[in-house]
N, CA and C of each residue as an Amber inpcrd file, in Angstrom:
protein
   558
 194.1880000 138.7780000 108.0040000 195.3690000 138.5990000 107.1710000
 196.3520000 137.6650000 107.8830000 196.7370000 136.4860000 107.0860000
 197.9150000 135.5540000 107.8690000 198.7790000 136.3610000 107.9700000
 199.5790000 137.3620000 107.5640000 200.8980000 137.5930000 107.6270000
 201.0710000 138.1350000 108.8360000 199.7620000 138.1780000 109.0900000
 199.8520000 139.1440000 110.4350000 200.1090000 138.5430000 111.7790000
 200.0370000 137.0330000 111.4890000 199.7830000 136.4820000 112.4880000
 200.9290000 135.3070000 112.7570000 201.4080000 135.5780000 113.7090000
 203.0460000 134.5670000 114.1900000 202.7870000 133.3780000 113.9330000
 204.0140000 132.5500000 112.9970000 202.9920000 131.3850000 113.0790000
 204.3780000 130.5790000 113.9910000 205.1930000 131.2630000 114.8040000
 205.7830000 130.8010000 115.8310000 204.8480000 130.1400000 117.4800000
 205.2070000 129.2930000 117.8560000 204.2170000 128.6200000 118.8430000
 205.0050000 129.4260000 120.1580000 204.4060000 129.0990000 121.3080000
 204.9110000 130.1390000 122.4010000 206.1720000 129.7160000 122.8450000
 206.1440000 128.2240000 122.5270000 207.9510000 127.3220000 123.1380000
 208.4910000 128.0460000 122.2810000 208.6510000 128.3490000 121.2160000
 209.5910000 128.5960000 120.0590000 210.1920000 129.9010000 120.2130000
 209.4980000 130.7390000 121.4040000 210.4490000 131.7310000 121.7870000
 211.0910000 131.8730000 122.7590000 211.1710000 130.6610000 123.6800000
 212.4490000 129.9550000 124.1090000 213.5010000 130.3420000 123.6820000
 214.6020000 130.6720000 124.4550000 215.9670000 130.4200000 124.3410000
 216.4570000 128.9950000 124.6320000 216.2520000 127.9070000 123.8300000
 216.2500000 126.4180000 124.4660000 217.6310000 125.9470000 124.7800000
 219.1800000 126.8890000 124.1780000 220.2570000 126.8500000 124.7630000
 220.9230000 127.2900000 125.7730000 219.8790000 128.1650000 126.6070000
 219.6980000 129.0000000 127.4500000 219.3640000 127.6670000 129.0290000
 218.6710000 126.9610000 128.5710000 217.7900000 126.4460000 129.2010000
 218.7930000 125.0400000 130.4380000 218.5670000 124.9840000 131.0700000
 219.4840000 123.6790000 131.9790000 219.3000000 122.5910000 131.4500000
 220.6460000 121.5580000 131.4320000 220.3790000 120.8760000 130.7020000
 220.5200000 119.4800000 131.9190000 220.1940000 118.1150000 131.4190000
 220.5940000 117.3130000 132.6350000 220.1300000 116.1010000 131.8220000
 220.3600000 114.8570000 132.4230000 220.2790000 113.5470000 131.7290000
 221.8020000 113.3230000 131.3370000 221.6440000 111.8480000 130.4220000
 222.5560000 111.9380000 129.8920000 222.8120000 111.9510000 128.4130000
 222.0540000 112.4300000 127.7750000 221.7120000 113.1580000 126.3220000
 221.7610000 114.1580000 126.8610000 221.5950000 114.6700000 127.8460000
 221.8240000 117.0930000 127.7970000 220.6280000 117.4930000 127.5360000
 219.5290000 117.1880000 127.5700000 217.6630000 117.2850000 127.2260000
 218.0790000 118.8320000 127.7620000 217.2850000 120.0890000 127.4220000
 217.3450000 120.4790000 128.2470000 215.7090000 120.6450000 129.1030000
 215.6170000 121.1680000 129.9440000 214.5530000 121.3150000 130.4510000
 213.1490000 122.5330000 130.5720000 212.4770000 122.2150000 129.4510000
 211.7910000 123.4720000 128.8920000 210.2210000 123.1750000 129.4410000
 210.2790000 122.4990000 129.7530000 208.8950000 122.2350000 130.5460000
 208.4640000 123.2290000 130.9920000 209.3760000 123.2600000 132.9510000
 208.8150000 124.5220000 133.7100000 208.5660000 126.0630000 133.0170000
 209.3790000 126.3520000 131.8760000 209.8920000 127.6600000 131.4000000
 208.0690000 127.5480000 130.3950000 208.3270000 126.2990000 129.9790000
 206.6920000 126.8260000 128.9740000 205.5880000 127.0400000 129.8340000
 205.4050000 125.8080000 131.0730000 204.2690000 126.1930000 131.5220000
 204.3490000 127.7430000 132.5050000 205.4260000 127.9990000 132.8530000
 205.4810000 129.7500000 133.5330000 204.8400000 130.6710000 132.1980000
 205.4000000 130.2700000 131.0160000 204.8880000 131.1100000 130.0950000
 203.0630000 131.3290000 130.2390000 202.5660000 129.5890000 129.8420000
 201.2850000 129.1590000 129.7860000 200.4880000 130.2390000 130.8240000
 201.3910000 130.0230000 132.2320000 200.1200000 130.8180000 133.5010000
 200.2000000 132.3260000 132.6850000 201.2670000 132.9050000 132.4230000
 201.4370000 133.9930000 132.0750000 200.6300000 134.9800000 130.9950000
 200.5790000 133.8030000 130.1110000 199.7700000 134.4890000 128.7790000
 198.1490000 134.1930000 128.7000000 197.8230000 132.8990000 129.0830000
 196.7540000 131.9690000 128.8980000 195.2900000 132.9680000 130.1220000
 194.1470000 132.4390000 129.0380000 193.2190000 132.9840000 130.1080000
 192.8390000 132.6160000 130.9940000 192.2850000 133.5270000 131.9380000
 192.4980000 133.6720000 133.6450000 191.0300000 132.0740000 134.0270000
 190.0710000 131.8380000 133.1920000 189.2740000 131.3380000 132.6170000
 189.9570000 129.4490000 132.3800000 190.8870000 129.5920000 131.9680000
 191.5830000 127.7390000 131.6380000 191.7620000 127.5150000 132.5150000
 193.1470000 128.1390000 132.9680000 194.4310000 128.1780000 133.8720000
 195.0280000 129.6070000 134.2550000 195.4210000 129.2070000 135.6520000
 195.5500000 130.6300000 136.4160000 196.3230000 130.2790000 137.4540000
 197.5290000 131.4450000 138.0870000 197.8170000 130.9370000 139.4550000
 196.8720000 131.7990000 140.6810000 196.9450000 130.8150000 141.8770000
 195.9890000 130.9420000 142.5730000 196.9040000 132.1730000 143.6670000
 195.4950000 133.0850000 144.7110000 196.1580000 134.0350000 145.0530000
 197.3960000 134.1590000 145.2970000 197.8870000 133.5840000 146.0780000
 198.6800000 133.5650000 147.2050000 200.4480000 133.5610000 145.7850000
 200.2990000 133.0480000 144.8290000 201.0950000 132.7830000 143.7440000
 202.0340000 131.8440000 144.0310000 201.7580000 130.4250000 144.8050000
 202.5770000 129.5550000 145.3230000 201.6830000 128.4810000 144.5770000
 200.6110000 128.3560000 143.6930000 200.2750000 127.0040000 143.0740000
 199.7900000 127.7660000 142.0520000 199.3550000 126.4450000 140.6890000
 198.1800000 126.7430000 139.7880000 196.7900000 126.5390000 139.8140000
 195.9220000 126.0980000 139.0610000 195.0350000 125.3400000 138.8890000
 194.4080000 125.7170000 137.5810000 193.4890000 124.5430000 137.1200000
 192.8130000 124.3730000 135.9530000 191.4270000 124.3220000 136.1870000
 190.8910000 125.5360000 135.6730000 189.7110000 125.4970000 135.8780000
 188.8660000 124.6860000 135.0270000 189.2290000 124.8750000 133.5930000
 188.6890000 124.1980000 132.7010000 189.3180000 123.3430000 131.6590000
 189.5750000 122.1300000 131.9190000 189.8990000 121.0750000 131.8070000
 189.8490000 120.3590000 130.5460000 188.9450000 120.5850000 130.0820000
 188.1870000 120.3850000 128.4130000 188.8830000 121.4940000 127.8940000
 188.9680000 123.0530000 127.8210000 189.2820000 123.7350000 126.7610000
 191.2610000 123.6420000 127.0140000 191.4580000 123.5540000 128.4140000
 193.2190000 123.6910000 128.1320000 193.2680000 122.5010000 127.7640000
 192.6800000 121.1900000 127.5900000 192.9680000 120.1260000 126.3770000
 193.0560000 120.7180000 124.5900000 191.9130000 120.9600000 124.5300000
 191.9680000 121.3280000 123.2810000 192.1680000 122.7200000 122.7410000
 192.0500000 123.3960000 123.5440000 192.8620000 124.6650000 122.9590000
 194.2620000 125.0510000 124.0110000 194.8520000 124.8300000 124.6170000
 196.1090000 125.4830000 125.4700000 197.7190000 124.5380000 125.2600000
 197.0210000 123.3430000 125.6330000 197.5400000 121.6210000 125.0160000
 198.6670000 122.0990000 124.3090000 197.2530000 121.5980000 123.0890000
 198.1170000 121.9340000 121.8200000 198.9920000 123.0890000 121.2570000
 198.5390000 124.3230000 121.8640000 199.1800000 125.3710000 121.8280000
 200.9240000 125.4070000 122.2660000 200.9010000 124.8040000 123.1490000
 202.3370000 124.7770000 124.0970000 203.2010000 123.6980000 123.7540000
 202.6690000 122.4770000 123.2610000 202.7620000 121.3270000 123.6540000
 202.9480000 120.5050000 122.1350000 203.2560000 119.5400000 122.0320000
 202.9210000 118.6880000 120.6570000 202.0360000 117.8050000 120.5400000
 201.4400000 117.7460000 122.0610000 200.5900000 116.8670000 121.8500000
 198.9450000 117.5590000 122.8600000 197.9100000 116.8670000 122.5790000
 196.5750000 117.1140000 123.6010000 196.2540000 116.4770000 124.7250000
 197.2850000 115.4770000 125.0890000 197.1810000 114.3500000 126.2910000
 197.0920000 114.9720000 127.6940000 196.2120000 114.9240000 128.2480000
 196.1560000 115.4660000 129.6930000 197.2850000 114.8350000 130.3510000
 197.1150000 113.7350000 130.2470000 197.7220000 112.4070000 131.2440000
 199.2050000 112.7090000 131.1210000 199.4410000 113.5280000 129.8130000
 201.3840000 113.4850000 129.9240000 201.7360000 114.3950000 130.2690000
 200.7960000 115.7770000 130.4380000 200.8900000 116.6020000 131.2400000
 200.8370000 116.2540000 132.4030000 199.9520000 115.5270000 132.9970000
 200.5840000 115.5400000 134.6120000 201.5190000 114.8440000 134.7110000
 201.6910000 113.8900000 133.7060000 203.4970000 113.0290000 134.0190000
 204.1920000 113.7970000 134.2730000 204.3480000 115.0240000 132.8380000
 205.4870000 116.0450000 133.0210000 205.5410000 116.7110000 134.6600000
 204.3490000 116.8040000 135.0350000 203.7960000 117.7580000 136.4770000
 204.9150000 116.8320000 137.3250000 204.2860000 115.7460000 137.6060000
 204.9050000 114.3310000 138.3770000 206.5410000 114.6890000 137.8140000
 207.1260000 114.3080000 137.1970000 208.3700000 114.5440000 136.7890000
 209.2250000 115.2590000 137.3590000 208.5080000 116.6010000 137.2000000
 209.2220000 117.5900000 137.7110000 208.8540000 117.9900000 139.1280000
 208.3060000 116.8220000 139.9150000 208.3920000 117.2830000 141.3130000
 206.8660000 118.3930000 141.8160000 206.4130000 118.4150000 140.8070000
 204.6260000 118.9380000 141.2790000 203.9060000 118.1670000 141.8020000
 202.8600000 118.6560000 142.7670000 202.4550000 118.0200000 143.9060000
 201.0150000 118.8590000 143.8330000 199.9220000 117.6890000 144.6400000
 198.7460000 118.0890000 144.3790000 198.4470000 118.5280000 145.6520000
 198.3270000 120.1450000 146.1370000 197.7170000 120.1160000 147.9820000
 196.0720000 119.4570000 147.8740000 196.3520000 120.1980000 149.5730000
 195.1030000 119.7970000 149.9970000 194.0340000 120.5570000 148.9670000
 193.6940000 121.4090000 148.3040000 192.5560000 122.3520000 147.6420000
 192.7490000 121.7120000 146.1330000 193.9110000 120.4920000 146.1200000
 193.4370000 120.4840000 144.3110000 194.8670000 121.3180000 143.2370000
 195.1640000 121.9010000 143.8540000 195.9190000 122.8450000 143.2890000
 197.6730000 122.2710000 143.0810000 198.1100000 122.7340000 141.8570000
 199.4100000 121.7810000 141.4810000 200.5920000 122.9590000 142.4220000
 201.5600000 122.7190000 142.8560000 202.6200000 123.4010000 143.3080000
 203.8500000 122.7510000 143.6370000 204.7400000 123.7930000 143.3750000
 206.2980000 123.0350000 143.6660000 207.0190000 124.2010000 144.2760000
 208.0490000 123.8840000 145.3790000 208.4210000 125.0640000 145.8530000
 209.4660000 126.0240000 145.6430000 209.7970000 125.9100000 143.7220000
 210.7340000 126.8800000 143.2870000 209.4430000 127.4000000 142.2070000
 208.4050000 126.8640000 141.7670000 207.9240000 127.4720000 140.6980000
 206.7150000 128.6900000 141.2360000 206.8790000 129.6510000 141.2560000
 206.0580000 131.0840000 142.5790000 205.8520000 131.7960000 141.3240000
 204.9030000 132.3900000 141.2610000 204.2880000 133.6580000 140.3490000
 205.5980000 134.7600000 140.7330000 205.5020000 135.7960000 139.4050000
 206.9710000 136.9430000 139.4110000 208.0700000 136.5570000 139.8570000
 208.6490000 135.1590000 140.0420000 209.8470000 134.7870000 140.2130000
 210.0540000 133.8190000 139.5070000 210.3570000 134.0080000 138.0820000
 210.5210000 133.4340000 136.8600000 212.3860000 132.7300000 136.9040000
 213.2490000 133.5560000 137.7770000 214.3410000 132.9940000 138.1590000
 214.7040000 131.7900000 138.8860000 213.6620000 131.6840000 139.5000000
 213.5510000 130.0720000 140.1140000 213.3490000 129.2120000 139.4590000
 212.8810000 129.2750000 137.7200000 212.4910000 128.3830000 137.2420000
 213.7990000 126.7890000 137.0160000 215.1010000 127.6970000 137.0480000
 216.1400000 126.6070000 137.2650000 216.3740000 125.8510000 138.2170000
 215.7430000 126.0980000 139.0930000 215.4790000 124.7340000 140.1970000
 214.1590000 124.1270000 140.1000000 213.9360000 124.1350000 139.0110000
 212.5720000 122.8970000 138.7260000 213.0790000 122.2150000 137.9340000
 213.5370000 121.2650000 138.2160000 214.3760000 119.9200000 137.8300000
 213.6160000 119.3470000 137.4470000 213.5270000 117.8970000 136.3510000
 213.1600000 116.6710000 136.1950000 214.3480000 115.9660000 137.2140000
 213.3050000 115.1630000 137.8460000 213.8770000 113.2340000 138.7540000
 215.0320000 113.0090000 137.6610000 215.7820000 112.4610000 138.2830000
 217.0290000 111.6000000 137.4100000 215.9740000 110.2620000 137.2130000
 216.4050000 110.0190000 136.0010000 215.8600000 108.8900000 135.1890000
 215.8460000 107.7490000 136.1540000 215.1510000 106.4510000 135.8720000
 215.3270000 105.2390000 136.9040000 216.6420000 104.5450000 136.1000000
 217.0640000 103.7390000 136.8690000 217.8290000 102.8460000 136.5350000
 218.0980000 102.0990000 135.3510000 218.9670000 101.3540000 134.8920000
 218.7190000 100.4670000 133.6700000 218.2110000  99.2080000 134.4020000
 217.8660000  98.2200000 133.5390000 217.5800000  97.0720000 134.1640000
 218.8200000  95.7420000 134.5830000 219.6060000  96.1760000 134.3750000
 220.6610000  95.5890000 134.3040000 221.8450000  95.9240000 135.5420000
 221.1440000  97.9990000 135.8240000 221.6790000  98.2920000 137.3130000
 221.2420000  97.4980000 138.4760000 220.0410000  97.6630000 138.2470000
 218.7150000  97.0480000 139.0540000 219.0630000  96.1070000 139.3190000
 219.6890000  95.4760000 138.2470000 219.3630000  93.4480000 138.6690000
 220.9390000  93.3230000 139.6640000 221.4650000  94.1380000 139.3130000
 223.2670000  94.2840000 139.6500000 222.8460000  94.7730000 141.4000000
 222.1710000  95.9590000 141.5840000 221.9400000  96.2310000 142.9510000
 221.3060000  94.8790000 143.7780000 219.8320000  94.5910000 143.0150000
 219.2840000  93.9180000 143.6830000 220.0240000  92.3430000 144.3550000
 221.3430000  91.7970000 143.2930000 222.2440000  90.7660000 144.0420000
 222.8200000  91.0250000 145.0760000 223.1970000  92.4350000 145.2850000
 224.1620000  92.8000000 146.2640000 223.4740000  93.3950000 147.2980000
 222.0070000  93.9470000 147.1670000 221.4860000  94.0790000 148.4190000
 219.7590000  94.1020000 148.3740000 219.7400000  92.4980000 148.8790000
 218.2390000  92.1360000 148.7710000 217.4350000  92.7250000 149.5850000
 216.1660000  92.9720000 149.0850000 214.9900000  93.7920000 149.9920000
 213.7780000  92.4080000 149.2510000 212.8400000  93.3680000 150.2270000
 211.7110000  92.6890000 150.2590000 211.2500000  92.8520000 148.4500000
 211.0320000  94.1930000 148.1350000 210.9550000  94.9780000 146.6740000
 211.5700000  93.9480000 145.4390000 212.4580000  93.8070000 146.0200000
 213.3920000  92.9100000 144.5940000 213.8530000  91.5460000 144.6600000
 213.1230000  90.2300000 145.4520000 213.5230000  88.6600000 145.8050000
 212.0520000  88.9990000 144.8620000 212.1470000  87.0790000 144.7980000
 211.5200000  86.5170000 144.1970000 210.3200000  86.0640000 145.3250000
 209.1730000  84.9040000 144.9440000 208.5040000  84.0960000 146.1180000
 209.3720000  83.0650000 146.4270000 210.2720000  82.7930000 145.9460000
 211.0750000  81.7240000 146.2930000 212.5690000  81.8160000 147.2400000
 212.8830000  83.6260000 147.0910000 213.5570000  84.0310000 147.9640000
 213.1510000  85.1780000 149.5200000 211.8780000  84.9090000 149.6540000
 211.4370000  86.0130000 149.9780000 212.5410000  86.3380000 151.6290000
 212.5190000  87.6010000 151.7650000 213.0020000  87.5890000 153.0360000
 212.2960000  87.3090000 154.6170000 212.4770000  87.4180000 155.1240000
 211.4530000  86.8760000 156.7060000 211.4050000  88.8180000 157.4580000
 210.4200000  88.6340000 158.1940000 210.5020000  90.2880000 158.9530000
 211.2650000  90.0290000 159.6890000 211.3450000  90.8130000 160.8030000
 212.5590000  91.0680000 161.8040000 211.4310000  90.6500000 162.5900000
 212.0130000  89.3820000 163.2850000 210.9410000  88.6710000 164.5820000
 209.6240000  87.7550000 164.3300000 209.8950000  87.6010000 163.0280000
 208.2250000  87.3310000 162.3040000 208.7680000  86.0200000 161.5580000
 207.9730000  84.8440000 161.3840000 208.5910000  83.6650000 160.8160000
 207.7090000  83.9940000 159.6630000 206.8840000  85.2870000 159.0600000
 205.9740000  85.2140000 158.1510000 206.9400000  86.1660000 157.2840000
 206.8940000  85.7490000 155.5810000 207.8440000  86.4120000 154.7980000
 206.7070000  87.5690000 154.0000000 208.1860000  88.1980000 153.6200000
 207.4340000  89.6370000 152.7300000 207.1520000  89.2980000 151.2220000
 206.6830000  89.6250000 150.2790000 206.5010000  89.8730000 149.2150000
 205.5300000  90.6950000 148.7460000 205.9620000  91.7130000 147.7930000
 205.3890000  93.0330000 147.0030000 204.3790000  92.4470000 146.1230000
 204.0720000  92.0250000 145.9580000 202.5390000  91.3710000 144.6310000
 201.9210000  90.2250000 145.0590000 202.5580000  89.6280000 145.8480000
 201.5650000  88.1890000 145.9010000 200.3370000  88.2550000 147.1270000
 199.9140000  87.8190000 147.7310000 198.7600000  87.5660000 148.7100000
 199.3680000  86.4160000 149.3810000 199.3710000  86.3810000 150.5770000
 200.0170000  85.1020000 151.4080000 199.4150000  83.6110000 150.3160000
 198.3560000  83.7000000 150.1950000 197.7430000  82.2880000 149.6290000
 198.3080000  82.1700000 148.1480000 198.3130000  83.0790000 147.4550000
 199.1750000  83.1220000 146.4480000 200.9100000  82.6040000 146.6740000
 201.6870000  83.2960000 147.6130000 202.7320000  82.4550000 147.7830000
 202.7640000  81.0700000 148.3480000 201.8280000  80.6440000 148.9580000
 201.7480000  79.5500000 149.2670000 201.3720000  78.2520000 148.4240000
 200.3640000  78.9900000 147.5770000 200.5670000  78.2810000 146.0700000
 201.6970000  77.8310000 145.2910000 202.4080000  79.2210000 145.3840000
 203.7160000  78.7560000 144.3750000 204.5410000  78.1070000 145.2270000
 204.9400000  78.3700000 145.8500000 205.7470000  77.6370000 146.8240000
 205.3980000  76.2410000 146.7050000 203.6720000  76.1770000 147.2140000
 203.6680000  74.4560000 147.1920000 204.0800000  74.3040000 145.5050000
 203.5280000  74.6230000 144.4130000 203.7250000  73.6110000 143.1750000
 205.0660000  73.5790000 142.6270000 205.8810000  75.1170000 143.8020000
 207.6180000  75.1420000 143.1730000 208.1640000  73.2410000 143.5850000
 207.7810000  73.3170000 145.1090000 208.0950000  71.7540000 145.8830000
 207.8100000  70.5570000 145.0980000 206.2570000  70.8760000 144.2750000
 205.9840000  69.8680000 143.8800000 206.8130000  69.4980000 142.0660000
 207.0720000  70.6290000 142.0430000 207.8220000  70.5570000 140.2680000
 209.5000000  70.3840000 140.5720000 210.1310000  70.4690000 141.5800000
 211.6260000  69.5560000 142.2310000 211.2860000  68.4320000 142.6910000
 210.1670000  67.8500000 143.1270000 209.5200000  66.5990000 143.1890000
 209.7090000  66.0170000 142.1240000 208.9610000  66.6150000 140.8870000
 208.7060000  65.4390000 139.9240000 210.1060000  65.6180000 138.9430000
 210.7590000  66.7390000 139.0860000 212.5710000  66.9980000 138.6660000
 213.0730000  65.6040000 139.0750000 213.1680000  65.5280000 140.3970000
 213.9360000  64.1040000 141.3530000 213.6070000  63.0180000 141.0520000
 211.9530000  62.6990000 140.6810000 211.9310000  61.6850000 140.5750000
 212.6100000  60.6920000 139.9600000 212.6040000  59.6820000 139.6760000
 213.3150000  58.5790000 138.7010000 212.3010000  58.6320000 137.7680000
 212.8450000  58.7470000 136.5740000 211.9920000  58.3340000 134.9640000
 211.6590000  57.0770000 134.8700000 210.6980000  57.0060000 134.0660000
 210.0930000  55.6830000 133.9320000 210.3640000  55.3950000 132.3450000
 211.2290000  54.2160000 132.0480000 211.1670000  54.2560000 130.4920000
 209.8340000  54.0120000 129.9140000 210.0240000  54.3290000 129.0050000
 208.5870000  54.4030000 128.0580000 208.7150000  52.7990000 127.1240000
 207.5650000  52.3900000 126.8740000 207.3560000  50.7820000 125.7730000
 207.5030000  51.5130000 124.7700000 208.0850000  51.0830000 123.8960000
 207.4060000  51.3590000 122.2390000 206.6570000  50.2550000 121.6970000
């Protein structure tokens, strides 16, 4: 019989005004609170915390996709689950196992110190920092900085031969900038 059966999902019994809020929209943060639920209710068989009650793990990988996922979640994406994991400061040990050091089995009160990272920057902070204090991370090949003692410069993406490329055809394209024009016949 449907009537019998909640058709409330397990977030939905959330107190989500209850919940910490942070950003700068006020999101609040229901992540940690669902997946404490998830270890809590879910079988020992998907997902489980491991003895000691300082990590999780997923045993089965295929069914908490398609059956646990969706259950908790709005979506079946593994991959945005571990974003969310990543996000909030979860970490993979040595055995495989996800852990963070406020989220502990029977201490559901800690769950308010499982924060999401403050957002990155705008691009417009970025470009504002990066004038006022250059690193290796944020010049161009054309500004690169030099090491400390080293006449050889840094750059984050290129391959020495790669900057040396651009470099030479930057020289050679203020070359042909300088040159004198040649009028054209008609």
């Amino acid at each position: 019989d449907e009537s019998l059966v909640s058709k409330e999902r397990p977030q939905d019994l959330l107190n989500i005004k209850e919940l910490p809020r942070t950003g700068k929209r006020g999101a609040p943060q229901a992540f940690p609170h669902i997946l404490y639920q998830m270890l809590e209710r879910e079988s020992q068989d998907i997902i489980h915390w491991c003895q000691d009650g300082r990590a999780f793990v997923i045993d089965d990988v295929t069914s908490f996709i398609t059956k646990t996922l969706v259950k908790y979640f709005r979506h079946s994406r593994y991959a945005s689950f571990q974003r969310q994991l990543n996000l909030y400061g979860f970490r993979k040990n040595d055995a495989g196992h996800f852990e963070h050091k406020y989220f502990l089995q029977n201490q559901p009160d800690l769950l308010i110190k499982v924060q999401r990272a403050p957002q990155a920057k705008t691009q417009k902070e970025s470009a504002k920092q990066a004038k006022m204090f250059p690193t290796a991370t944020n010049t161009t090949a054309h500004e690169s900085i030099p090491t400390q003692g080293d006449d050889k410069t840094l750059h984050p993406t290129k391959s020495k031969r790669r900057l040396e490329e651009n470099t030479n055809s930057t020289q050679l394209t203020e070359n042909i900038k300088s040159s004198p024009k040649k009028k054209r016949r008609k």
